[in-house]
Short mmCIF file of C-alpha atoms and ligand atoms in Angstrom, two decimals:
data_model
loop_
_atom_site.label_atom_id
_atom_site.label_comp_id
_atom_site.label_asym_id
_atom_site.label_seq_id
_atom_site.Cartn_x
_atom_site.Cartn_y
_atom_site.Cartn_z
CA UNK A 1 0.00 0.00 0.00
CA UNK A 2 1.24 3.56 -1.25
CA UNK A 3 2.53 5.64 1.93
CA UNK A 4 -0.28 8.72 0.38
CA UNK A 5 -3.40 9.90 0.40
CA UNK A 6 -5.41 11.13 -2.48
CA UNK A 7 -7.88 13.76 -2.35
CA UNK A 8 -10.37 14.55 -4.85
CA UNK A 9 -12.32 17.68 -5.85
CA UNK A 10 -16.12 16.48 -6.21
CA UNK A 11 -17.73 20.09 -7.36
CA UNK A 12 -14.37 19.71 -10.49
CA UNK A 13 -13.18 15.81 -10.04
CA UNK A 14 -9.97 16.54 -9.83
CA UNK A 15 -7.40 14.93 -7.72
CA UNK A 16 -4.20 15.07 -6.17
CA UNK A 17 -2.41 12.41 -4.11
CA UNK A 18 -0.26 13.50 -1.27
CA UNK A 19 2.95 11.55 0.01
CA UNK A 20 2.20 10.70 4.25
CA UNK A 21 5.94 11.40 4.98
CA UNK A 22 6.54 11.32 8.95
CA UNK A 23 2.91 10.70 9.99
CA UNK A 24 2.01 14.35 8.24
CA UNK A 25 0.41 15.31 4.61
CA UNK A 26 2.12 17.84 2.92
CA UNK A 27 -0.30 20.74 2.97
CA UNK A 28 0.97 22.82 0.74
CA UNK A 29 0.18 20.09 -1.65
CA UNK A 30 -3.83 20.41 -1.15
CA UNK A 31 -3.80 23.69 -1.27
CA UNK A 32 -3.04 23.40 -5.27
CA UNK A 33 -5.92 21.34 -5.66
CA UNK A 34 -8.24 23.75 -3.12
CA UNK A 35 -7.39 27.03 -3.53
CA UNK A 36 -9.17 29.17 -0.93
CA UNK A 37 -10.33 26.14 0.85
CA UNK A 38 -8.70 25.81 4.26
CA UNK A 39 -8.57 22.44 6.79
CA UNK A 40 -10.47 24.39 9.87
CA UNK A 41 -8.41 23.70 13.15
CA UNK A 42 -8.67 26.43 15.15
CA UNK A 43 -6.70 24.95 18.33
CA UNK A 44 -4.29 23.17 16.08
CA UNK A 45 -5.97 19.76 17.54
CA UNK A 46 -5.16 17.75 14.51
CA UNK A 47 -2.15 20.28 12.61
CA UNK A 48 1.30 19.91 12.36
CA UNK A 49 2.94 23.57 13.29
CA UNK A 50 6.20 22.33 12.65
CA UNK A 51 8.80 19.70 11.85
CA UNK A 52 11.40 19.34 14.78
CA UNK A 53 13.93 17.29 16.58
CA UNK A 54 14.18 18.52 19.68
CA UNK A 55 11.52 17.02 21.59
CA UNK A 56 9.37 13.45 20.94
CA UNK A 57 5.78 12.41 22.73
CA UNK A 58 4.03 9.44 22.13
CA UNK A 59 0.62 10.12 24.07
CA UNK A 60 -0.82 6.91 23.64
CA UNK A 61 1.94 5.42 25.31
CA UNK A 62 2.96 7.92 27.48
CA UNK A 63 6.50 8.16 26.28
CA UNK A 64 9.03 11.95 26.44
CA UNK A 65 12.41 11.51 24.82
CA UNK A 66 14.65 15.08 24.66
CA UNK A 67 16.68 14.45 21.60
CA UNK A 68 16.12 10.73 21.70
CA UNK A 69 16.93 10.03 25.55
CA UNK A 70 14.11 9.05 27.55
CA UNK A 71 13.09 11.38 30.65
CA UNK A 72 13.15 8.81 32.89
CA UNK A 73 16.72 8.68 32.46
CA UNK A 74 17.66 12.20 32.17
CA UNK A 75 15.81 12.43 35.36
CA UNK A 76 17.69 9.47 36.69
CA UNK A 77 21.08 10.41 35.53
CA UNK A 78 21.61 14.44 34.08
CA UNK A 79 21.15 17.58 35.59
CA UNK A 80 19.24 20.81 33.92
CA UNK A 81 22.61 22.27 32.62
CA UNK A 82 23.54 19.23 30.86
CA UNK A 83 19.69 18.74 29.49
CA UNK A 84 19.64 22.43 28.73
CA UNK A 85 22.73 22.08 26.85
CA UNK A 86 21.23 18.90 25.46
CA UNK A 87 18.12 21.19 23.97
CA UNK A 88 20.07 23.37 23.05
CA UNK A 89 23.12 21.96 21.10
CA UNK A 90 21.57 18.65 20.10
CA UNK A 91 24.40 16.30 22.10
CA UNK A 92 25.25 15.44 25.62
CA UNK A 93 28.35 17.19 26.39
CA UNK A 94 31.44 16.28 26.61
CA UNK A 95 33.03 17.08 29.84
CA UNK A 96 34.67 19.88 28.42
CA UNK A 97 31.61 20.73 27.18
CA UNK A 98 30.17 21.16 30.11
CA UNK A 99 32.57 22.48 31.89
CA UNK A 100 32.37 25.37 29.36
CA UNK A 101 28.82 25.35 29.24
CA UNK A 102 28.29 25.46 32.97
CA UNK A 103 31.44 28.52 33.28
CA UNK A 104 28.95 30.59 30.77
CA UNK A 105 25.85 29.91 32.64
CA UNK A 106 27.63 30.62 36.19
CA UNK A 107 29.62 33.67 35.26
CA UNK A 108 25.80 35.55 33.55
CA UNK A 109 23.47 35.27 36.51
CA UNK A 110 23.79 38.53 37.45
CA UNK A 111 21.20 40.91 36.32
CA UNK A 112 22.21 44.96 35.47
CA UNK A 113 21.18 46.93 38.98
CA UNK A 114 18.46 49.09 37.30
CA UNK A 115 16.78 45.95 36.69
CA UNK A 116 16.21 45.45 40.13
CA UNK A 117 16.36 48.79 41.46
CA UNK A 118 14.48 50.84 39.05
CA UNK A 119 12.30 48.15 37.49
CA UNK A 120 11.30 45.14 39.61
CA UNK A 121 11.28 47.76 42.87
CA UNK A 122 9.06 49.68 41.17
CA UNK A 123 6.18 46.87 41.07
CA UNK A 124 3.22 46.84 43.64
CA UNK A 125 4.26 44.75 46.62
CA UNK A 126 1.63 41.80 45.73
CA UNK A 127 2.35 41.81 42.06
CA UNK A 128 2.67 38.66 41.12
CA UNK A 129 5.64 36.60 40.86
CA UNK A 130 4.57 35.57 36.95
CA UNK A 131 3.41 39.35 35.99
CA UNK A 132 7.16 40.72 37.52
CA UNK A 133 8.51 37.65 35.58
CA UNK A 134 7.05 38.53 31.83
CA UNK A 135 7.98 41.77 32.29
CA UNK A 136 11.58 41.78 33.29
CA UNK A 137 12.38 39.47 30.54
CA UNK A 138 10.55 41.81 28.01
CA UNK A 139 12.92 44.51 30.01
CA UNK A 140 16.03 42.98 29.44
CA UNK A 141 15.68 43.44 25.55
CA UNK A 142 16.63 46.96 26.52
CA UNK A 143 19.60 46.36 28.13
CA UNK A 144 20.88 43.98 25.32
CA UNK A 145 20.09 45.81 21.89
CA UNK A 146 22.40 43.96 20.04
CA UNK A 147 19.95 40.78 20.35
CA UNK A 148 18.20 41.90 17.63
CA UNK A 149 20.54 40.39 15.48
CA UNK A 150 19.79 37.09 15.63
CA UNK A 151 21.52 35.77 12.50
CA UNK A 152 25.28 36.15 14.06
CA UNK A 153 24.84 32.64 16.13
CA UNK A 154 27.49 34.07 18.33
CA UNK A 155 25.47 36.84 19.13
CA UNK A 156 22.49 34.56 19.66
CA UNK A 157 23.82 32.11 21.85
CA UNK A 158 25.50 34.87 23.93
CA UNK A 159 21.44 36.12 24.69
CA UNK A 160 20.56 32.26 24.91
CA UNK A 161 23.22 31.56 27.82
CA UNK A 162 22.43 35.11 29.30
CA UNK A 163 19.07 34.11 29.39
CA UNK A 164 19.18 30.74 30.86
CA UNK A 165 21.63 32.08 33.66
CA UNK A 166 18.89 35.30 34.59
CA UNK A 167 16.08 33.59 35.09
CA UNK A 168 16.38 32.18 38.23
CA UNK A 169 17.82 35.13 39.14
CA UNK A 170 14.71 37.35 37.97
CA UNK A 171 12.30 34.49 39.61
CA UNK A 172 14.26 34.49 42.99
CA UNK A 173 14.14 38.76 43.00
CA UNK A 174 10.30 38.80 42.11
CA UNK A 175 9.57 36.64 44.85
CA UNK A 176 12.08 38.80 47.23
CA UNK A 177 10.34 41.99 46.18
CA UNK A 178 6.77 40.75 46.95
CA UNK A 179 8.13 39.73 50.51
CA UNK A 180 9.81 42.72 51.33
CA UNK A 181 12.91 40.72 51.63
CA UNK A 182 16.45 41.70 50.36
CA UNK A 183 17.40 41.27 47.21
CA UNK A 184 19.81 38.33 47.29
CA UNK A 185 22.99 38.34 44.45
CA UNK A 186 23.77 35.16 42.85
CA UNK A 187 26.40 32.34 44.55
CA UNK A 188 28.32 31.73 41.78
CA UNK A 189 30.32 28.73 43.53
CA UNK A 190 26.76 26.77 43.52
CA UNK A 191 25.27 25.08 41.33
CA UNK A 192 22.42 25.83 39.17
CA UNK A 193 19.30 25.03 41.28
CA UNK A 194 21.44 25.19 45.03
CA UNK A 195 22.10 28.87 43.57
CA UNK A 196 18.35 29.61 42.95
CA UNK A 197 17.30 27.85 46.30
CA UNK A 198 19.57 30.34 47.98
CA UNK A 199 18.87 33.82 45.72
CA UNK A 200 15.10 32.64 47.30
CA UNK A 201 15.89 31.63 50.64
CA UNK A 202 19.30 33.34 52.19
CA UNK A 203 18.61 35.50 55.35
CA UNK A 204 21.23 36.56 57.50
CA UNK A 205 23.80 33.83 57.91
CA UNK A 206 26.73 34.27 55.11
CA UNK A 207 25.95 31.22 52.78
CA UNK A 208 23.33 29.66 52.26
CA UNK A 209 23.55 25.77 52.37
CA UNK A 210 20.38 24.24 50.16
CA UNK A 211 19.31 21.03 51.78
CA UNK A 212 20.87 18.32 48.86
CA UNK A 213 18.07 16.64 48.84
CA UNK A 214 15.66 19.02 48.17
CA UNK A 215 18.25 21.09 45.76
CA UNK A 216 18.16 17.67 43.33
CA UNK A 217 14.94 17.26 43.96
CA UNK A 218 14.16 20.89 42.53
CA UNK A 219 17.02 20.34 39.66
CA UNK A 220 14.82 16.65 38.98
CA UNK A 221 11.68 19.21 38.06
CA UNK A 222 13.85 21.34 36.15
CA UNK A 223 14.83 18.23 34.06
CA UNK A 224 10.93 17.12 33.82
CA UNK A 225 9.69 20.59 32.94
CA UNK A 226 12.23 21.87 30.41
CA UNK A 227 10.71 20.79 27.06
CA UNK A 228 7.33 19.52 25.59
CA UNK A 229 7.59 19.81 22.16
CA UNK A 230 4.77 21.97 20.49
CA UNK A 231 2.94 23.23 23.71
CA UNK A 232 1.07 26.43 23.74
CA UNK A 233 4.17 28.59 25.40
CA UNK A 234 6.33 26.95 23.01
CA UNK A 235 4.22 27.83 20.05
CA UNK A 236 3.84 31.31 21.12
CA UNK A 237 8.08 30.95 21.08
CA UNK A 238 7.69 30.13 17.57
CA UNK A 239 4.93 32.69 16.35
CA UNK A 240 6.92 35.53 18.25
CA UNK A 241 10.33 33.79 16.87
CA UNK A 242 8.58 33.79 13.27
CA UNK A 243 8.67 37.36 13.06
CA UNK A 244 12.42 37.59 14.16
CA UNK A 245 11.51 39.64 17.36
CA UNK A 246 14.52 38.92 19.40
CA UNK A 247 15.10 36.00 21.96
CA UNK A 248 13.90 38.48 25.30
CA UNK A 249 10.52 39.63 23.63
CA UNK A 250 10.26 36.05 22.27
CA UNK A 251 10.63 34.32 25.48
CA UNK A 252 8.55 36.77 27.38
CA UNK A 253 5.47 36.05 24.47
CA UNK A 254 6.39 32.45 25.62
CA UNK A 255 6.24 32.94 29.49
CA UNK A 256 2.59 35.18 28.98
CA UNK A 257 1.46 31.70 27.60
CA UNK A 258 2.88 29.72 30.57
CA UNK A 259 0.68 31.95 32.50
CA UNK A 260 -2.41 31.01 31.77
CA UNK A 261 -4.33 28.31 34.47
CA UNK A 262 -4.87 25.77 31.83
CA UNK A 263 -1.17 25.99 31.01
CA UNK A 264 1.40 26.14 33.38
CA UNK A 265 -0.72 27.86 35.77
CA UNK A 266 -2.31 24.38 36.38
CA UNK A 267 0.67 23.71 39.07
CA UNK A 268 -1.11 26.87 41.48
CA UNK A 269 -4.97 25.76 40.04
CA UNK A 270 -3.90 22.05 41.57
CA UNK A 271 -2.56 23.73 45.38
CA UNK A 272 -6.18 25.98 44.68
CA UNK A 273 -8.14 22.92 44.04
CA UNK A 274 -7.31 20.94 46.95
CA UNK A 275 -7.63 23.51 49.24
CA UNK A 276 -11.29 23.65 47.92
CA UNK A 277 -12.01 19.94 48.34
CA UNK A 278 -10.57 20.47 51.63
CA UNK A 279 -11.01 16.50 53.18
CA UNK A 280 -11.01 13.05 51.81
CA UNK A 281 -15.15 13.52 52.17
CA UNK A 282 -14.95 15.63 49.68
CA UNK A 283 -13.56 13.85 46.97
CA UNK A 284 -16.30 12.11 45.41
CA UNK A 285 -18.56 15.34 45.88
CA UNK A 286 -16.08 17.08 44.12
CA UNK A 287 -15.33 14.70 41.29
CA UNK A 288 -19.05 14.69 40.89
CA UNK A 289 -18.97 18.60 40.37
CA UNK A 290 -16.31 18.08 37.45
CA UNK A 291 -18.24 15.54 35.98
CA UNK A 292 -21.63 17.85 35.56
CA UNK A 293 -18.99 19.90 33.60
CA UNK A 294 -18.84 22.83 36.74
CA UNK A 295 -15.08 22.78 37.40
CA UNK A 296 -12.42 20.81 35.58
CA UNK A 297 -10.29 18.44 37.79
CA UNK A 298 -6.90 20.67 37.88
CA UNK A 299 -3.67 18.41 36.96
CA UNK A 300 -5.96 16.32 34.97
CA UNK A 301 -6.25 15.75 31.13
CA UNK A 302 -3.52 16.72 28.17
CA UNK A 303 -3.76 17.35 24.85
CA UNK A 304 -1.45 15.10 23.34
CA UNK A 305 -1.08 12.06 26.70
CA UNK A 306 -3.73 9.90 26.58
CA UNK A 307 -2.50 7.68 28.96
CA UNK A 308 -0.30 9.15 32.55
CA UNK A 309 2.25 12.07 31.91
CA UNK A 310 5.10 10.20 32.32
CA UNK A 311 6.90 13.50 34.10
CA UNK A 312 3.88 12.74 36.47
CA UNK A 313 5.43 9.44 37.71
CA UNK A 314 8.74 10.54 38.44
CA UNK A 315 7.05 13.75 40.32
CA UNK A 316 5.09 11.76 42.75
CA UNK A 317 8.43 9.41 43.20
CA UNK A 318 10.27 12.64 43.89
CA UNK A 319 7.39 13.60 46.05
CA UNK A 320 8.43 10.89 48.64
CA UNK A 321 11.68 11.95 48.46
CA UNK A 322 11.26 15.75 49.47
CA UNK A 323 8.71 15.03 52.19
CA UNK A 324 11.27 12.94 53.97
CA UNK A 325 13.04 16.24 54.67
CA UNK A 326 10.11 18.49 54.80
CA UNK A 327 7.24 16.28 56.42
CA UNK A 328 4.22 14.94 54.77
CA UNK A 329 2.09 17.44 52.53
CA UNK A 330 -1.25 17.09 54.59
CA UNK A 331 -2.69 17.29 50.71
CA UNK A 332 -0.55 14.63 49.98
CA UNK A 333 -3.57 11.90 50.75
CA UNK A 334 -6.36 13.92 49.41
CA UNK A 335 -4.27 14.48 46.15
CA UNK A 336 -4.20 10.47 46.69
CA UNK A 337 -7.41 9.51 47.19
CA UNK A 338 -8.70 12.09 44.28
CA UNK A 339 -6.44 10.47 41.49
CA UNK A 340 -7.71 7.23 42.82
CA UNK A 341 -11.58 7.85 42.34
CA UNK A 342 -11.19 9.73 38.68
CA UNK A 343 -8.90 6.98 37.67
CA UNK A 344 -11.65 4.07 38.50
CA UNK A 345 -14.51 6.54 37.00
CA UNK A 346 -16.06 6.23 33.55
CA UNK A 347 -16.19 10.06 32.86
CA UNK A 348 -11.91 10.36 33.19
CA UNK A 349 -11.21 6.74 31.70
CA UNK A 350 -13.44 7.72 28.28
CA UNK A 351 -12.07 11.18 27.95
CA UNK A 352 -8.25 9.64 28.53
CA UNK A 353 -8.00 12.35 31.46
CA UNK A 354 -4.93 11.12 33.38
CA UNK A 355 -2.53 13.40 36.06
CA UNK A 356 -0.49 15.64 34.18
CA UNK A 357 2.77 17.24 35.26
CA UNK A 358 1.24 19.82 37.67
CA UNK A 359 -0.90 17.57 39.55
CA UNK A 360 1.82 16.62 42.06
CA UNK A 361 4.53 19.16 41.30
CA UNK A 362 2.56 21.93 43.47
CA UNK A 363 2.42 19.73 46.44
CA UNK A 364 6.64 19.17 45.90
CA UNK A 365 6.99 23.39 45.77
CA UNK A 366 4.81 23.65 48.62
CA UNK A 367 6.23 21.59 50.71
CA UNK A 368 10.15 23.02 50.21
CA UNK A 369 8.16 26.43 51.26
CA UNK A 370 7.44 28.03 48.28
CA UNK A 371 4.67 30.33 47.75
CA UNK A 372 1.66 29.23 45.32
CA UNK A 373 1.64 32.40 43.37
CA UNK A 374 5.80 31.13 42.66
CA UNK A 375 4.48 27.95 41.39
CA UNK A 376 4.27 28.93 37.38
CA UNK A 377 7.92 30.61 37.76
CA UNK A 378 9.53 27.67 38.98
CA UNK A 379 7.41 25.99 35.32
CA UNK A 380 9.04 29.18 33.30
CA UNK A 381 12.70 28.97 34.95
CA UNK A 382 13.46 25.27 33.12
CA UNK A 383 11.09 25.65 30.28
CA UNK A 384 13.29 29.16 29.13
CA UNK A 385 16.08 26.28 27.88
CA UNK A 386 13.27 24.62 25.67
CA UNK A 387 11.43 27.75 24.17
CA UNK A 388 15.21 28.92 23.04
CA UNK A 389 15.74 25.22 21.53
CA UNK A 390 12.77 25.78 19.82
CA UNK A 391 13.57 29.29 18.74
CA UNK A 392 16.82 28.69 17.12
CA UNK A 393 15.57 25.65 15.46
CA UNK A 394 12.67 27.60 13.35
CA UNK A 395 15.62 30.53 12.66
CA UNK A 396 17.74 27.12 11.43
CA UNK A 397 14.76 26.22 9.27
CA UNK A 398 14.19 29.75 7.43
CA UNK A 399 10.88 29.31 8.84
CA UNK A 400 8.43 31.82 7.27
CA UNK A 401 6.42 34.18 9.55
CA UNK A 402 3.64 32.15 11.20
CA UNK A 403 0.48 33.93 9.79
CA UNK A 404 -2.48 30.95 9.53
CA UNK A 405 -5.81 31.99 7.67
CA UNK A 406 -9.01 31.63 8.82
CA UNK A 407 -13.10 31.00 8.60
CA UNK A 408 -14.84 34.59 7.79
CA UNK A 409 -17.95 34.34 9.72
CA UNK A 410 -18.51 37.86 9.84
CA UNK A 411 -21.07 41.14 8.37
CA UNK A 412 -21.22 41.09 4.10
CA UNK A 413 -20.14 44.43 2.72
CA UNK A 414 -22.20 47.49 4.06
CA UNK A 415 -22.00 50.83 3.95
CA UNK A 416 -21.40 52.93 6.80
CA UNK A 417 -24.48 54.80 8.45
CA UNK A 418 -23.83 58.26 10.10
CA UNK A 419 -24.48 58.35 13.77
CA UNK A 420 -27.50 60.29 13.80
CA UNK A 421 -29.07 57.46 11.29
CA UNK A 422 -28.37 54.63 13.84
C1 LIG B 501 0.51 21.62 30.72
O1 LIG B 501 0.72 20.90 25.86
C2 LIG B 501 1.58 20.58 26.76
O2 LIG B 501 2.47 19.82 26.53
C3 LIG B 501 1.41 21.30 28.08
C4 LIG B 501 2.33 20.84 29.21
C5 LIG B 501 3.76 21.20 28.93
O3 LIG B 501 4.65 20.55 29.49
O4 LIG B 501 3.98 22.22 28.23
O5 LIG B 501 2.24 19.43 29.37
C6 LIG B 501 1.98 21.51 30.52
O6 LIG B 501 -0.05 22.63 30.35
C7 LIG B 501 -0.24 20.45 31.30
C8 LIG B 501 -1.77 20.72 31.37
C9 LIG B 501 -2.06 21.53 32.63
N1 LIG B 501 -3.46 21.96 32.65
C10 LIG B 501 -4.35 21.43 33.50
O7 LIG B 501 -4.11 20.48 34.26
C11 LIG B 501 -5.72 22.13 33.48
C12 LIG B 501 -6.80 21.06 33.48
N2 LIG B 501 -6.74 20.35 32.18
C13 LIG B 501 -7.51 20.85 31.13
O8 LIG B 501 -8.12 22.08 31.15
C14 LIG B 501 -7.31 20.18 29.79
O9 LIG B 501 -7.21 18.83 30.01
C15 LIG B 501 -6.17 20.66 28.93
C16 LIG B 501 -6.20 22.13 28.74
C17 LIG B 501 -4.86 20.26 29.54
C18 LIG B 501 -6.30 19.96 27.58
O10 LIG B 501 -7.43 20.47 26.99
P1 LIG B 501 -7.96 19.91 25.56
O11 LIG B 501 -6.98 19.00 24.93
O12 LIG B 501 -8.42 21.10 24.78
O13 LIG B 501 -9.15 19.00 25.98
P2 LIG B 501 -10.64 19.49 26.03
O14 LIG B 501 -10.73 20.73 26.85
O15 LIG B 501 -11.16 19.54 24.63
O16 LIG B 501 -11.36 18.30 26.85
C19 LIG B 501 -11.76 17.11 26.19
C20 LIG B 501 -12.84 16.55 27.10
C21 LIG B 501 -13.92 17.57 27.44
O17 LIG B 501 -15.09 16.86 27.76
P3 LIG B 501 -16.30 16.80 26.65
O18 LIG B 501 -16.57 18.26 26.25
O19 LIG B 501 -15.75 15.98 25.52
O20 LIG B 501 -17.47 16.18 27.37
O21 LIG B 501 -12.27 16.20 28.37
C22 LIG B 501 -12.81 17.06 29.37
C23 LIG B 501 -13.46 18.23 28.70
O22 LIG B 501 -14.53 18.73 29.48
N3 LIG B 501 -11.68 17.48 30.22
C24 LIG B 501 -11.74 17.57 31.53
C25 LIG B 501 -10.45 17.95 31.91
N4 LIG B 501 -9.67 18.09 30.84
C26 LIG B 501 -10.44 17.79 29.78
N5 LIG B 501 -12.75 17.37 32.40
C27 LIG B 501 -12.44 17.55 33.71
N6 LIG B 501 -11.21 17.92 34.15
C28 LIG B 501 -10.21 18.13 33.30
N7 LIG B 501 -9.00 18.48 33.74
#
């Protein structure tokens, strides 16, 4: 059998047959047969955006691979430096590599003083963490001008490490600022998350020593969260990218999309949710709400997994791990219970609704102390690595500028009608 398709114009009975290469139909091939006629798929739930090799999902199967290697041993085995350089570069480093790699990184944490002073001191105390976030990042396009020219690949990978380095810095000062704490400067003999944990958390004593436990266990959900292929942050990466706005502006379109509750707000909607439910009593109430379609079950459901997030497995391994140090999340056995009853109920098994990765990462951050409203920039810290991978990859392809059509559902022509006619 022919690896194609053929599709044929009834009103004309013409036809065209189109090669399937890599599970996709060419559409540029269609559109010779249909001019003017456009596949409808306003939410992208059955189009290809893009060809790339950064990132794999198999959602029937529950399967993530970042540039071939399986999650479960990234999580196992790497750290978020070496999968960020991973993402980035296309290989596992070589020591040396690394070594490099992790020098840059270190030595461009530090963010210029009228970033904090004059622009992140200027927000409202109880702005939030995500809104301080989106718009520092937008900021530091100022400070770097020459990122606009994103076809030296020095240049660009200078604004990709500088990038990657800040954020945890910007994340740490946002959530200093809306504590009325100190800002804290980066410990550049730390590592990566260690370095973020104490940017959040140093008071008065003169280092900061990150419990290691918790410190992998943070660097662990940096691994899980720092790619997804063509998620709705990423794709705003790639319409922003498509214009050739530079990597700051891109990455802060990117981060706006992150924000939203059914995106990588989900994490803080989770922490929300359970505090709603309140007791194992609740549960089955609760579920019952979801299921007459008036709240959605938080954590639950993904576009592309139809069977459990993978990330989600290693999360609630880790979760056992952190609450050793920290105690028990009292949510911890309603989160339990809840994943219990929709997984045994006919409304999540028919719909494929399964825990995502934000069903049990909130109950991780919350237990190491950090505040809900922080929960979507710990999401944006990691992800930053994947939205650039995904960035330079469409400037690699000579991608044209992302500009869909659409489905004109509105007024005929009609001419205008002075106000005093109307
Ligand atoms: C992330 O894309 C990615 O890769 C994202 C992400 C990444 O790493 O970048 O994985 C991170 O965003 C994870 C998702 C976090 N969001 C949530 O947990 C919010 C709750 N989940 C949903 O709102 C929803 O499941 C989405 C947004 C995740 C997916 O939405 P879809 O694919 O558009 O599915 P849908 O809304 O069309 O739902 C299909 C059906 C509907 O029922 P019917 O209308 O067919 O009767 O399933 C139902 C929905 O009502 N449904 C849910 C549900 N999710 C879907 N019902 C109850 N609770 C839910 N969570």
């Amino acid at each position: 059998m022919p690896e194609t398709i053929t599709i044929t114009d009834n009103r004309t009975g013409d036809s065209i047959e189109i090669p399937i290469d890599q599970g996709a139909a060419d559409a540029t091939q269609w559109a010779k047969l249909l001019p003017g006629v456009w596949f409808h798929d306003p939410s992208f739930g059955a189009t290809s955006a893009a060809s790339s090799s950064i990132t794999e999902l198999d959602g029937a199967n529950g399967i993530l691979r970042y540039r071939g290697y399986p999650i479960e041993q990234l999580a196992e085995h790497s750290s978020y430096l070496e999968v960020a350089y991973l993402l980035i570069h296309g290989e596992l480093p070589t020591a040396k590599e690394f070594e490099a790699w992790r020098y840059e990184i270190t030595h461009h944490t530090f963010i210029h003083e009228n970033v904090r002073k004059r622009f992140m001191e200027g927000f409202h105390h109880d702005a939030h963490p995500m809104g301080i976030l989106v718009s520092t990042v937008a900021a530091l396009s100022t400070f770097y001008p020459g990122a606009k020219d994103i076809d030296d690949r020095d240049v660009l990978m200078k604004q990709v490490v500088r990038l990657i380095a800040k954020m945890p810095t910007l994340a740490a000062g946002a959530y200093r600022h809306s504590v009325g704490m100190p800002f804290v400067y980066p410990d550049n003999s730390l590592d990566f998350a260690a370095n973020f944990l104490s940017m959040m958390w140093k008071t008065a004593e003169p280092r900061y020593e990150a419990n290691p436990v918790l410190a992998r266990a943070l660097d662990v959900l940096f691994i899980l969260h720092a790619d997804h292929e063509q998620n709705c942050s990423t794709t705003a990466m790639r319409t922003v990218g498509s214009s050739h706005a530079d990597p700051y502006i891109s990455t802060a379109a990117a981060a706006s999309a992150l924000y939203g509750p059914r995106h990588g707000g989900a994490n803080e909607a989770v922490i929300r949710m359970l505090n709603e439910i309140g007791s194992i009593e609740n549960v089955a109430p609760y579920v019952e709400k979801v299921k007459r379609g008036e709240a959605r079950l938080q954590g639950f459901g993904h576009r592309v997994y139809k069977n459990y997030d993978p990330r989600a497995k290693i999360i609630k391994r880790t979760a056992y791990e952190v609450f050793e140090v920290t105690g028990k999340s009292p949510m911890l056995d309603l989160a339990l219970a809840l994943e219990e009853v929709a997984l045994s109920d006919e409304y999540f098994i028919s719909r494929k609704l399964y825990p995502n990765v934000d069903f049990y990462s909130g109950l991780i951050y919350q237990a190491m102390g950090f505040p809900m409203d922080m929960f979507t920039v710990l999401f944006a810290i990691p992800r930053t690595a994947g939205w650039l991978s995904h960035y330079m990859e469409l400037l690699d392809q000579g991608s044209r500028i992302y500009r869909p059509r659409q489905v004109f559902t509105g007024a005929a022509e009609r001419d205008y009608v002075p106000i005093v006619n109307r």
